[in-house]
Tab-separated table of C-alpha atoms in Angstrom:
chain	number	residue	atom	x	y	z
U	10	UNK	CA	-18.486	5.354	-25.644
U	11	UNK	CA	-19.494	4.310	-22.247
U	12	UNK	CA	-16.974	2.274	-20.239
U	13	UNK	CA	-17.347	0.091	-17.154
U	14	UNK	CA	-14.968	0.308	-14.308
U	15	UNK	CA	-14.616	-2.534	-11.691
U	16	UNK	CA	-13.522	-2.017	-8.314
U	17	UNK	CA	-13.712	0.413	-5.237
U	18	UNK	CA	-10.373	1.651	-4.460
U	19	UNK	CA	-8.277	5.041	-4.896
U	20	UNK	CA	-6.650	3.324	-7.716
U	21	UNK	CA	-10.410	2.940	-9.845
U	22	UNK	CA	-11.166	6.537	-8.624
U	23	UNK	CA	-8.051	7.300	-10.569
U	24	UNK	CA	-8.869	5.441	-13.876
U	25	UNK	CA	-12.557	6.658	-13.648
U	26	UNK	CA	-11.360	10.221	-13.434
U	27	UNK	CA	-8.926	9.940	-16.070
U	28	UNK	CA	-11.461	7.860	-18.463
U	29	UNK	CA	-13.752	10.747	-17.937
U	30	UNK	CA	-11.074	13.317	-19.186
U	31	UNK	CA	-11.521	11.620	-22.542
U	32	UNK	CA	-13.644	13.388	-25.260
U	33	UNK	CA	-14.542	9.763	-26.387
U	34	UNK	CA	-16.169	8.982	-23.225
U	35	UNK	CA	-19.912	9.643	-22.611
U	36	UNK	CA	-20.281	7.756	-19.282
U	37	UNK	CA	-18.230	5.891	-16.867
U	38	UNK	CA	-20.124	2.944	-14.802
U	39	UNK	CA	-18.458	2.214	-11.794
U	40	UNK	CA	-19.023	-0.974	-10.017
U	41	UNK	CA	-19.557	-0.733	-7.167
U	42	UNK	CA	-17.372	2.761	-7.283
U	43	UNK	CA	-16.635	4.799	-3.957
U	44	UNK	CA	-17.665	8.253	-2.526
U	45	UNK	CA	-14.967	9.833	-4.941
U	46	UNK	CA	-16.229	8.445	-7.915
U	47	UNK	CA	-19.682	9.197	-7.240
U	48	UNK	CA	-18.756	12.778	-7.769
U	49	UNK	CA	-16.919	12.787	-10.611
U	50	UNK	CA	-18.126	14.208	-14.216
U	51	UNK	CA	-19.544	11.401	-16.208
U	52	UNK	CA	-19.236	8.880	-13.792
U	53	UNK	CA	-21.981	6.662	-12.081
U	54	UNK	CA	-21.976	4.100	-9.252
U	55	UNK	CA	-23.725	0.961	-9.498
U	56	UNK	CA	-24.005	-1.931	-6.694
U	57	UNK	CA	-23.618	-5.271	-7.910
U	58	UNK	CA	-26.728	-6.707	-6.219
U	59	UNK	CA	-28.018	-9.427	-7.805
U	60	UNK	CA	-26.846	-8.738	-11.471
U	61	UNK	CA	-23.620	-9.843	-12.571
U	62	UNK	CA	-20.849	-7.387	-14.037
U	63	UNK	CA	-21.520	-8.246	-17.257
U	64	UNK	CA	-25.292	-7.981	-16.923
U	65	UNK	CA	-24.932	-4.314	-15.665
U	66	UNK	CA	-22.318	-3.440	-18.270
U	67	UNK	CA	-24.784	-4.836	-21.035
U	68	UNK	CA	-27.585	-2.844	-19.651
U	69	UNK	CA	-25.504	0.545	-19.600
U	70	UNK	CA	-24.410	-0.049	-23.233
U	71	UNK	CA	-20.689	-0.398	-21.898
U	72	UNK	CA	-18.469	-1.127	-25.012
U	73	UNK	CA	-15.204	-1.129	-22.789
U	74	UNK	CA	-14.405	-2.767	-19.424
U	75	UNK	CA	-11.477	-2.063	-16.958
U	76	UNK	CA	-10.862	-4.046	-14.329
U	77	UNK	CA	-9.080	-2.585	-11.352
U	78	UNK	CA	-8.537	-5.133	-8.645
U	79	UNK	CA	-6.422	-8.452	-8.608
U	80	UNK	CA	-9.371	-10.899	-7.375
U	81	UNK	CA	-11.827	-10.533	-9.989
U	82	UNK	CA	-8.981	-10.877	-12.778
U	83	UNK	CA	-7.912	-14.162	-11.037
U	84	UNK	CA	-11.476	-15.462	-11.121
U	85	UNK	CA	-11.707	-15.062	-14.598
U	86	UNK	CA	-13.707	-12.109	-15.063
U	87	UNK	CA	-11.875	-10.677	-18.151
U	88	UNK	CA	-12.969	-13.900	-19.921
U	89	UNK	CA	-16.526	-13.314	-18.922
U	90	UNK	CA	-16.446	-10.001	-20.651
U	91	UNK	CA	-14.525	-11.000	-23.649
U	92	UNK	CA	-17.125	-13.856	-24.141
U	93	UNK	CA	-20.174	-11.260	-23.907
U	94	UNK	CA	-18.314	-9.326	-26.669
U	95	UNK	CA	-16.940	-6.533	-24.308
U	96	UNK	CA	-13.246	-5.557	-24.998
U	97	UNK	CA	-11.747	-5.481	-21.809
U	98	UNK	CA	-8.375	-3.948	-20.029
U	99	UNK	CA	-6.990	-6.734	-17.820
U	100	UNK	CA	-5.638	-10.132	-18.305
U	101	UNK	CA	-7.575	-13.553	-18.803
U	102	UNK	CA	-7.570	-16.118	-15.893
U	103	UNK	CA	-4.548	-18.146	-17.097
U	104	UNK	CA	-2.339	-14.977	-17.148
U	105	UNK	CA	-3.702	-13.382	-13.969
U	106	UNK	CA	-2.017	-16.250	-12.039
U	107	UNK	CA	1.076	-14.378	-12.209
U	108	UNK	CA	-0.200	-12.828	-9.114
U	109	UNK	CA	-2.486	-15.099	-7.871
U	110	UNK	CA	0.365	-17.617	-7.196
U	111	UNK	CA	3.653	-16.339	-6.473
U	112	UNK	CA	5.202	-19.702	-6.649
U	113	UNK	CA	3.671	-19.648	-10.561
U	114	UNK	CA	5.266	-16.191	-11.094
U	115	UNK	CA	8.733	-17.494	-9.637
U	116	UNK	CA	8.392	-20.578	-11.982
U	117	UNK	CA	7.712	-18.162	-15.016
U	118	UNK	CA	10.341	-15.931	-14.064
U	119	UNK	CA	13.229	-18.692	-13.916
U	120	UNK	CA	11.799	-20.266	-17.031
U	121	UNK	CA	12.247	-17.237	-19.280
U	122	UNK	CA	15.465	-15.769	-17.612
U	123	UNK	CA	13.877	-13.016	-15.625
U	124	UNK	CA	16.177	-11.328	-13.262
U	125	UNK	CA	14.884	-12.269	-9.821
U	126	UNK	CA	15.706	-13.631	-6.241
U	127	UNK	CA	16.698	-17.095	-5.566
U	128	UNK	CA	13.538	-19.100	-4.250
U	129	UNK	CA	12.052	-22.173	-2.924
U	130	UNK	CA	8.097	-23.082	-2.714
U	131	UNK	CA	7.215	-25.098	0.245
U	132	UNK	CA	3.942	-26.914	1.478
U	133	UNK	CA	5.396	-28.448	4.722
U	134	UNK	CA	5.876	-26.215	7.448
U	135	UNK	CA	8.946	-28.017	9.131
U	136	UNK	CA	10.748	-28.306	5.573
U	137	UNK	CA	10.437	-24.619	5.114
U	138	UNK	CA	11.636	-23.857	8.734
U	139	UNK	CA	14.451	-26.304	8.073
U	140	UNK	CA	15.273	-24.419	4.921
U	141	UNK	CA	15.543	-20.931	6.375
U	142	UNK	CA	17.657	-22.454	9.319
U	143	UNK	CA	20.343	-23.848	6.536
U	144	UNK	CA	19.932	-20.393	4.521
U	145	UNK	CA	20.152	-17.938	7.436
U	146	UNK	CA	18.553	-14.458	7.835
U	147	UNK	CA	17.696	-12.127	6.664
U	148	UNK	CA	15.272	-13.873	4.419
U	149	UNK	CA	11.914	-13.280	2.901
U	150	UNK	CA	8.880	-15.138	3.513
U	151	UNK	CA	5.894	-14.953	0.908
U	152	UNK	CA	2.336	-16.573	1.209
U	153	UNK	CA	1.684	-18.020	-2.192
U	154	UNK	CA	-1.732	-16.805	-2.577
U	155	UNK	CA	-3.554	-13.380	-2.816
U	156	UNK	CA	-3.304	-11.555	0.468
U	157	UNK	CA	-4.093	-7.973	-0.141
U	158	UNK	CA	-0.602	-6.893	0.659
U	159	UNK	CA	-0.456	-8.631	4.044
U	160	UNK	CA	1.484	-11.958	2.746
U	161	UNK	CA	5.194	-10.887	2.632
U	162	UNK	CA	7.341	-11.037	5.480
U	163	UNK	CA	11.014	-9.544	5.374
U	164	UNK	CA	12.493	-11.601	8.532
U	165	UNK	CA	15.857	-9.900	9.825
U	166	UNK	CA	16.227	-12.970	11.889
U	167	UNK	CA	15.911	-16.647	11.885
U	168	UNK	CA	13.193	-16.377	14.785
U	169	UNK	CA	10.924	-13.863	12.760
U	170	UNK	CA	11.452	-16.171	9.581
U	171	UNK	CA	10.154	-19.175	11.499
U	172	UNK	CA	7.329	-17.323	13.459
U	173	UNK	CA	6.522	-15.993	9.940
U	174	UNK	CA	6.348	-19.743	8.383
U	175	UNK	CA	4.100	-20.879	11.589
U	176	UNK	CA	1.919	-17.620	11.272
U	177	UNK	CA	1.282	-18.221	7.506
U	178	UNK	CA	1.253	-21.897	7.213
U	179	UNK	CA	-0.357	-23.187	10.628
U	180	UNK	CA	-1.872	-20.284	12.174
U	181	UNK	CA	-3.350	-19.397	8.620
U	182	UNK	CA	-3.421	-15.501	9.178
U	183	UNK	CA	-4.184	-14.872	5.622
U	184	UNK	CA	-6.514	-17.992	5.378
U	185	UNK	CA	-5.577	-20.542	2.421
U	186	UNK	CA	-3.377	-18.033	0.582
U	187	UNK	CA	-0.774	-18.979	3.226
U	188	UNK	CA	-0.884	-22.643	3.149
U	189	UNK	CA	2.012	-22.585	0.282
U	190	UNK	CA	4.978	-20.178	0.937
U	191	UNK	CA	7.733	-18.975	-1.196
U	192	UNK	CA	10.881	-18.451	0.406
U	193	UNK	CA	13.342	-16.126	-1.701
U	194	UNK	CA	16.846	-14.940	-0.935
U	195	UNK	CA	17.124	-11.269	0.695
U	196	UNK	CA	17.872	-8.609	-1.936
U	197	UNK	CA	19.933	-5.579	-0.696
U	198	UNK	CA	18.720	-1.997	-2.429
U	199	UNK	CA	15.826	-0.056	-2.884
U	200	UNK	CA	12.272	-0.757	-4.405
U	201	UNK	CA	10.521	0.986	-7.102
U	202	UNK	CA	7.470	0.109	-9.441
U	203	UNK	CA	7.142	0.308	-12.892
U	204	UNK	CA	3.449	0.081	-14.450
U	205	UNK	CA	3.014	-0.834	-17.810
U	206	UNK	CA	0.581	-1.423	-20.777
U	207	UNK	CA	0.358	-5.107	-22.106
U	208	UNK	CA	-0.888	-6.168	-25.549
U	209	UNK	CA	-0.203	-9.675	-26.177
U	210	UNK	CA	-2.668	-11.901	-28.137
U	211	UNK	CA	-2.349	-15.515	-28.983
U	212	UNK	CA	-0.784	-16.035	-32.484
U	213	UNK	CA	-0.277	-12.241	-32.809
U	214	UNK	CA	3.502	-12.122	-32.022
U	215	UNK	CA	3.821	-8.987	-34.394
U	216	UNK	CA	1.673	-6.614	-32.328
U	217	UNK	CA	2.541	-8.157	-28.951
U	218	UNK	CA	4.331	-5.444	-26.653
U	219	UNK	CA	4.554	-4.017	-23.165
U	220	UNK	CA	4.912	-0.457	-22.953
U	221	UNK	CA	6.145	0.893	-19.501
U	222	UNK	CA	5.137	4.046	-17.815
U	223	UNK	CA	7.076	6.425	-15.796
U	224	UNK	CA	8.658	4.652	-12.729
U	225	UNK	CA	7.068	5.347	-9.276
U	226	UNK	CA	7.868	4.770	-5.758
U	227	UNK	CA	5.354	3.525	-3.059
U	228	UNK	CA	6.082	4.052	0.916
U	229	UNK	CA	4.821	0.937	2.293
U	230	UNK	CA	5.498	1.539	5.967
U	231	UNK	CA	3.128	3.202	8.343
U	232	UNK	CA	5.689	5.284	9.986
U	233	UNK	CA	7.872	8.163	8.991
U	234	UNK	CA	11.619	7.297	7.765
U	235	UNK	CA	10.133	3.896	6.792
U	236	UNK	CA	9.514	2.386	10.143
U	237	UNK	CA	6.399	0.548	11.605
U	238	UNK	CA	4.415	-2.343	9.879
U	239	UNK	CA	3.917	-2.581	6.456
U	240	UNK	CA	0.753	-1.153	4.583
U	241	UNK	CA	-1.179	-1.069	1.385
U	242	UNK	CA	0.831	2.036	0.737
U	243	UNK	CA	0.947	5.171	2.793
U	244	UNK	CA	2.110	7.511	-0.525
U	245	UNK	CA	3.834	7.190	-3.819
U	246	UNK	CA	6.047	9.705	-5.845
U	247	UNK	CA	6.498	9.828	-9.835
U	248	UNK	CA	9.276	9.786	-11.472
U	249	UNK	CA	11.895	8.550	-9.100
U	250	UNK	CA	15.500	9.483	-9.608
U	251	UNK	CA	17.075	6.570	-8.720
U	252	UNK	CA	15.591	4.741	-11.907
U	253	UNK	CA	18.169	6.407	-14.142
U	254	UNK	CA	18.213	5.814	-17.916
U	255	UNK	CA	21.105	3.024	-17.538
U	256	UNK	CA	18.875	1.243	-14.760
U	257	UNK	CA	15.918	1.573	-17.238
U	258	UNK	CA	17.851	0.124	-20.095
U	259	UNK	CA	18.752	-2.874	-17.539
U	260	UNK	CA	15.396	-3.619	-16.482
U	261	UNK	CA	13.995	-3.685	-20.226
U	262	UNK	CA	16.953	-6.167	-21.097
U	263	UNK	CA	16.761	-8.537	-17.966
U	264	UNK	CA	13.154	-8.007	-16.954
U	265	UNK	CA	10.587	-6.591	-19.239
U	266	UNK	CA	11.719	-8.286	-22.510
U	267	UNK	CA	12.243	-11.663	-21.197
U	268	UNK	CA	8.677	-11.254	-19.481
U	269	UNK	CA	7.098	-10.369	-22.861
U	270	UNK	CA	8.937	-13.348	-24.477
U	271	UNK	CA	7.197	-15.790	-21.962
U	272	UNK	CA	3.955	-14.198	-22.254
U	273	UNK	CA	4.275	-14.964	-26.213
U	274	UNK	CA	5.674	-18.472	-25.697
U	275	UNK	CA	3.150	-19.368	-23.147
U	276	UNK	CA	0.080	-18.301	-25.226
U	277	UNK	CA	-0.990	-15.680	-22.926
U	278	UNK	CA	-4.244	-13.520	-23.570
U	279	UNK	CA	-2.888	-10.698	-21.645
U	280	UNK	CA	-4.342	-7.354	-22.906
U	281	UNK	CA	-4.315	-5.155	-19.854
U	282	UNK	CA	-1.844	-3.528	-17.099
U	283	UNK	CA	1.095	-4.957	-15.454
U	284	UNK	CA	3.209	-3.847	-12.232
U	285	UNK	CA	6.476	-4.714	-12.109
U	286	UNK	CA	7.914	-4.637	-8.457
U	287	UNK	CA	11.624	-4.107	-8.728
U	288	UNK	CA	14.574	-4.062	-6.147
U	289	UNK	CA	17.331	-1.912	-7.615
U	290	UNK	CA	20.322	-3.756	-6.188
U	291	UNK	CA	23.912	-3.247	-6.985
U	292	UNK	CA	23.940	-6.025	-9.753
U	293	UNK	CA	21.147	-4.042	-11.389
U	294	UNK	CA	17.407	-4.362	-11.019
U	295	UNK	CA	15.435	-7.462	-9.988
U	296	UNK	CA	11.976	-8.600	-10.391
U	297	UNK	CA	10.649	-9.134	-6.744
U	298	UNK	CA	6.771	-9.333	-7.994
U	299	UNK	CA	4.222	-9.309	-10.930
U	300	UNK	CA	0.516	-7.844	-10.130
U	301	UNK	CA	-1.484	-8.217	-13.230
U	302	UNK	CA	-3.143	-4.698	-12.590
U	303	UNK	CA	-2.279	-0.982	-11.753
U	304	UNK	CA	-0.770	-0.612	-8.474
U	305	UNK	CA	-2.340	1.394	-5.648
U	306	UNK	CA	-1.383	3.898	-4.754
U	307	UNK	CA	1.093	4.548	-7.278
U	308	UNK	CA	-1.601	4.588	-10.008
U	309	UNK	CA	-2.788	8.229	-8.242
U	310	UNK	CA	0.780	9.306	-8.631
U	311	UNK	CA	1.254	8.359	-12.360
U	312	UNK	CA	-1.993	8.880	-14.214
U	313	UNK	CA	-2.043	12.381	-13.425
U	314	UNK	CA	1.186	12.975	-15.136
U	315	UNK	CA	0.108	10.896	-18.280
U	316	UNK	CA	-0.546	13.465	-21.197
U	317	UNK	CA	-2.207	11.001	-23.720
U	318	UNK	CA	-5.818	10.214	-23.558
U	319	UNK	CA	-6.402	7.129	-21.232
U	320	UNK	CA	-9.589	5.511	-23.263
U	321	UNK	CA	-7.765	5.562	-26.361
U	322	UNK	CA	-4.827	3.755	-24.470
U	323	UNK	CA	-7.295	1.273	-23.125
U	324	UNK	CA	-8.702	0.733	-26.916
U	325	UNK	CA	-5.230	0.627	-28.152
U	326	UNK	CA	-4.219	-2.401	-25.645
U	327	UNK	CA	-7.339	-4.022	-26.585
U	328	UNK	CA	-7.410	-3.906	-30.080
U	329	UNK	CA	-3.776	-4.800	-30.771
U	330	UNK	CA	-2.677	-1.271	-31.989
U	331	UNK	CA	-0.564	-0.587	-28.589
U	332	UNK	CA	2.741	-0.709	-30.689
U	333	UNK	CA	1.688	2.241	-32.809
U	334	UNK	CA	0.202	4.045	-29.610
U	335	UNK	CA	2.399	7.367	-28.826
U	336	UNK	CA	2.429	7.628	-24.910
U	337	UNK	CA	3.042	10.958	-23.796
U	338	UNK	CA	3.716	12.482	-20.461
U	339	UNK	CA	3.645	15.655	-18.944
U	340	UNK	CA	7.575	16.760	-17.917
U	341	UNK	CA	6.379	17.250	-14.094
U	342	UNK	CA	6.631	15.341	-10.639
U	343	UNK	CA	3.834	13.945	-8.667
U	344	UNK	CA	3.655	13.326	-4.726
U	345	UNK	CA	0.650	11.624	-3.423
U	346	UNK	CA	0.265	11.274	0.265
U	347	UNK	CA	-2.302	8.788	1.637
U	348	UNK	CA	-4.532	9.625	4.557
U	349	UNK	CA	-5.797	6.634	6.846
U	350	UNK	CA	-7.686	6.110	9.547
U	351	UNK	CA	-6.363	5.425	13.154
U	352	UNK	CA	-5.625	1.915	14.046
U	353	UNK	CA	-4.826	0.902	10.372
U	354	UNK	CA	-3.340	-1.568	8.964
U	355	UNK	CA	-4.918	-3.269	12.042
U	356	UNK	CA	-8.282	-2.463	13.886
U	357	UNK	CA	-9.750	0.734	12.827
U	358	UNK	CA	-12.988	2.253	12.986
U	359	UNK	CA	-15.423	3.594	10.063
U	360	UNK	CA	-17.914	5.954	9.638
U	361	UNK	CA	-16.448	9.153	10.584
U	362	UNK	CA	-17.311	12.283	8.605
U	363	UNK	CA	-14.762	14.082	6.476
U	364	UNK	CA	-14.332	17.425	6.308
U	365	UNK	CA	-12.893	18.746	2.971
U	366	UNK	CA	-11.468	22.369	2.492
U	367	UNK	CA	-12.404	22.502	-1.484
U	368	UNK	CA	-11.071	25.789	-2.012
U	369	UNK	CA	-8.094	25.357	-0.317
U	370	UNK	CA	-7.223	21.996	-2.355
U	371	UNK	CA	-8.244	23.833	-5.523
U	372	UNK	CA	-5.847	26.779	-4.601
U	373	UNK	CA	-3.223	24.008	-3.966
U	374	UNK	CA	-3.918	22.871	-7.725
U	375	UNK	CA	-4.502	19.209	-6.177
U	376	UNK	CA	-6.441	16.327	-6.731
U	377	UNK	CA	-8.259	14.344	-4.338
U	378	UNK	CA	-8.675	10.477	-5.019
U	379	UNK	CA	-11.160	8.792	-2.622
U	380	UNK	CA	-10.358	5.133	-1.652
U	381	UNK	CA	-12.083	4.005	1.625
U	382	UNK	CA	-14.922	6.724	1.842
U	383	UNK	CA	-18.377	6.599	0.583
U	384	UNK	CA	-21.085	9.364	0.658
U	385	UNK	CA	-23.622	9.820	3.292
U	386	UNK	CA	-26.921	8.668	1.692
U	387	UNK	CA	-28.774	11.145	4.043
U	388	UNK	CA	-27.344	13.747	1.837
U	389	UNK	CA	-29.861	15.418	-0.667
U	390	UNK	CA	-28.249	18.470	-2.070
U	391	UNK	CA	-25.492	17.872	-4.798
U	392	UNK	CA	-23.408	20.736	-3.855
U	393	UNK	CA	-23.037	19.479	-0.401
U	394	UNK	CA	-21.989	16.066	-1.216
U	395	UNK	CA	-18.299	16.871	-1.018
U	396	UNK	CA	-18.818	17.507	2.886
U	397	UNK	CA	-20.850	14.168	3.360
U	398	UNK	CA	-18.226	11.702	2.945
U	399	UNK	CA	-17.632	9.101	5.707
U	400	UNK	CA	-14.909	6.815	6.158
U	401	UNK	CA	-15.494	3.078	4.887
U	402	UNK	CA	-12.026	2.029	5.022
U	403	UNK	CA	-8.538	1.751	6.206
U	404	UNK	CA	-6.653	3.936	3.265
U	405	UNK	CA	-9.230	6.453	3.304
U	406	UNK	CA	-7.971	8.982	0.575
U	407	UNK	CA	-4.946	10.638	-1.373
U	408	UNK	CA	-4.088	13.908	-2.251
U	409	UNK	CA	-2.276	14.345	-5.634
U	410	UNK	CA	-0.365	17.365	-6.748
U	411	UNK	CA	1.668	18.008	-10.045
U	412	UNK	CA	4.538	20.547	-10.530
U	413	UNK	CA	7.580	21.381	-12.538
U	414	UNK	CA	9.712	20.632	-9.526
U	415	UNK	CA	9.363	18.211	-6.957
U	416	UNK	CA	9.378	20.542	-4.409
U	417	UNK	CA	6.652	22.370	-5.483
U	418	UNK	CA	4.611	19.026	-5.938
U	419	UNK	CA	5.410	18.164	-2.623
U	420	UNK	CA	4.340	21.468	-0.934
U	421	UNK	CA	1.176	21.507	-2.878
U	422	UNK	CA	0.089	18.197	-1.793
U	423	UNK	CA	0.531	18.720	1.768
U	424	UNK	CA	-1.237	21.901	1.709
U	425	UNK	CA	-4.355	19.837	0.279
U	426	UNK	CA	-3.975	17.214	2.961
U	427	UNK	CA	-3.912	19.986	5.509
U	428	UNK	CA	-7.238	20.838	4.301
U	429	UNK	CA	-8.719	17.652	5.207
U	430	UNK	CA	-9.977	16.192	8.555
U	431	UNK	CA	-11.609	13.331	10.039
U	432	UNK	CA	-11.111	11.690	13.417
U	433	UNK	CA	-8.236	9.543	13.793
U	434	UNK	CA	-6.761	10.783	10.662
U	435	UNK	CA	-3.125	9.631	10.028
U	436	UNK	CA	-0.724	10.473	7.240
U	437	UNK	CA	3.118	10.491	6.716
U	438	UNK	CA	4.764	13.992	6.470
U	439	UNK	CA	7.489	12.547	4.780
U	440	UNK	CA	6.710	10.839	1.447
U	441	UNK	CA	9.311	11.300	-1.383
U	442	UNK	CA	12.024	12.782	1.297
U	443	UNK	CA	15.361	11.530	1.787
U	444	UNK	CA	15.227	8.608	4.267
U	445	UNK	CA	11.359	8.071	3.421
U	446	UNK	CA	11.955	5.015	1.173
U	447	UNK	CA	12.745	1.576	2.494
U	448	UNK	CA	16.203	0.514	1.768
U	449	UNK	CA	17.573	-2.752	2.477
């Protein structure tokens, strides 16, 4: 079959790569894709242009769609694909609001008893400031809408909280996404991410299920030892030793099962992936947020450990057979540091040539996942393409290595990273090490 993958980041490169490994997949059409998907076996990049996603998918004979990012999901792209007769991995618009609106997500969690932090939502700036003055600090201020990972401030002081509220609501730092804010109690603990497959179709309660993947951890802070500004993610590991069997059982009982119950009761058509952002507290795991898709960069660490056929998993999600799907994993560890452009997450330059030591990366047994890089159009010889990547974004790429031990995976991931060069390249050298994960 031919599959269309929507998106252009490292997550979408990992998805396309994993799909291409399936014997049942003939072609993976990436819209628009990136410099990494351009070089994957079976993959082809197509720019959106004047044609719609659905038009391109039909023209290319695609019988399955996988939507990577949150924006097209919130805009109802899954609905459009289903209406065109193309089964789609990605929730329809109604259920995608769980990520598009943090207020909506918090109301859902409270309604169905999902373990989470207490919160209030505000549309008036000074009511919000009055509330934080009464509650005290530390406290968490979140933009209600989609803000590309830039809408959350963990304020350690009242001054920081007030500044965050004014910045979001009055100065509109993240545009209209911040005109409404959600203010949450501060939770103490350490964060983890649980990605999962979801198959919930209205009126089909018997087949409804959420199947969790191995637990991962993203490292959000720019600097080592969890310092500096928040980013979209500086690297990920999988699995996570903090996520014990006991905590996993608590997560399923207090978060996953109530979430599934809510999906059924609300009549959601949710056939896709979900990301549970969790805080592991002394009182058990608490749900910080839902993302209605796979995480980035967690996907680049999780999918290389998946033993099962990813295309078959996607098909099971769409046709209601996920409950019977046997999801299998390698008994290994994955480490995936991310390289970014100098200046990220603020201003940075684009267009730098990327030098890739292909032999060194192969020797390390690592996989390169491209995020913010494209192929130089002047390149004409296919064998030279790996050397003609140029930077096009803040987070440029990730190097993922898997191995039977964490240390071996870590060593190999960084050996691979050492074989890559571009101007102003920066990466953390402590992903997965003690003290690297932010704790509160």
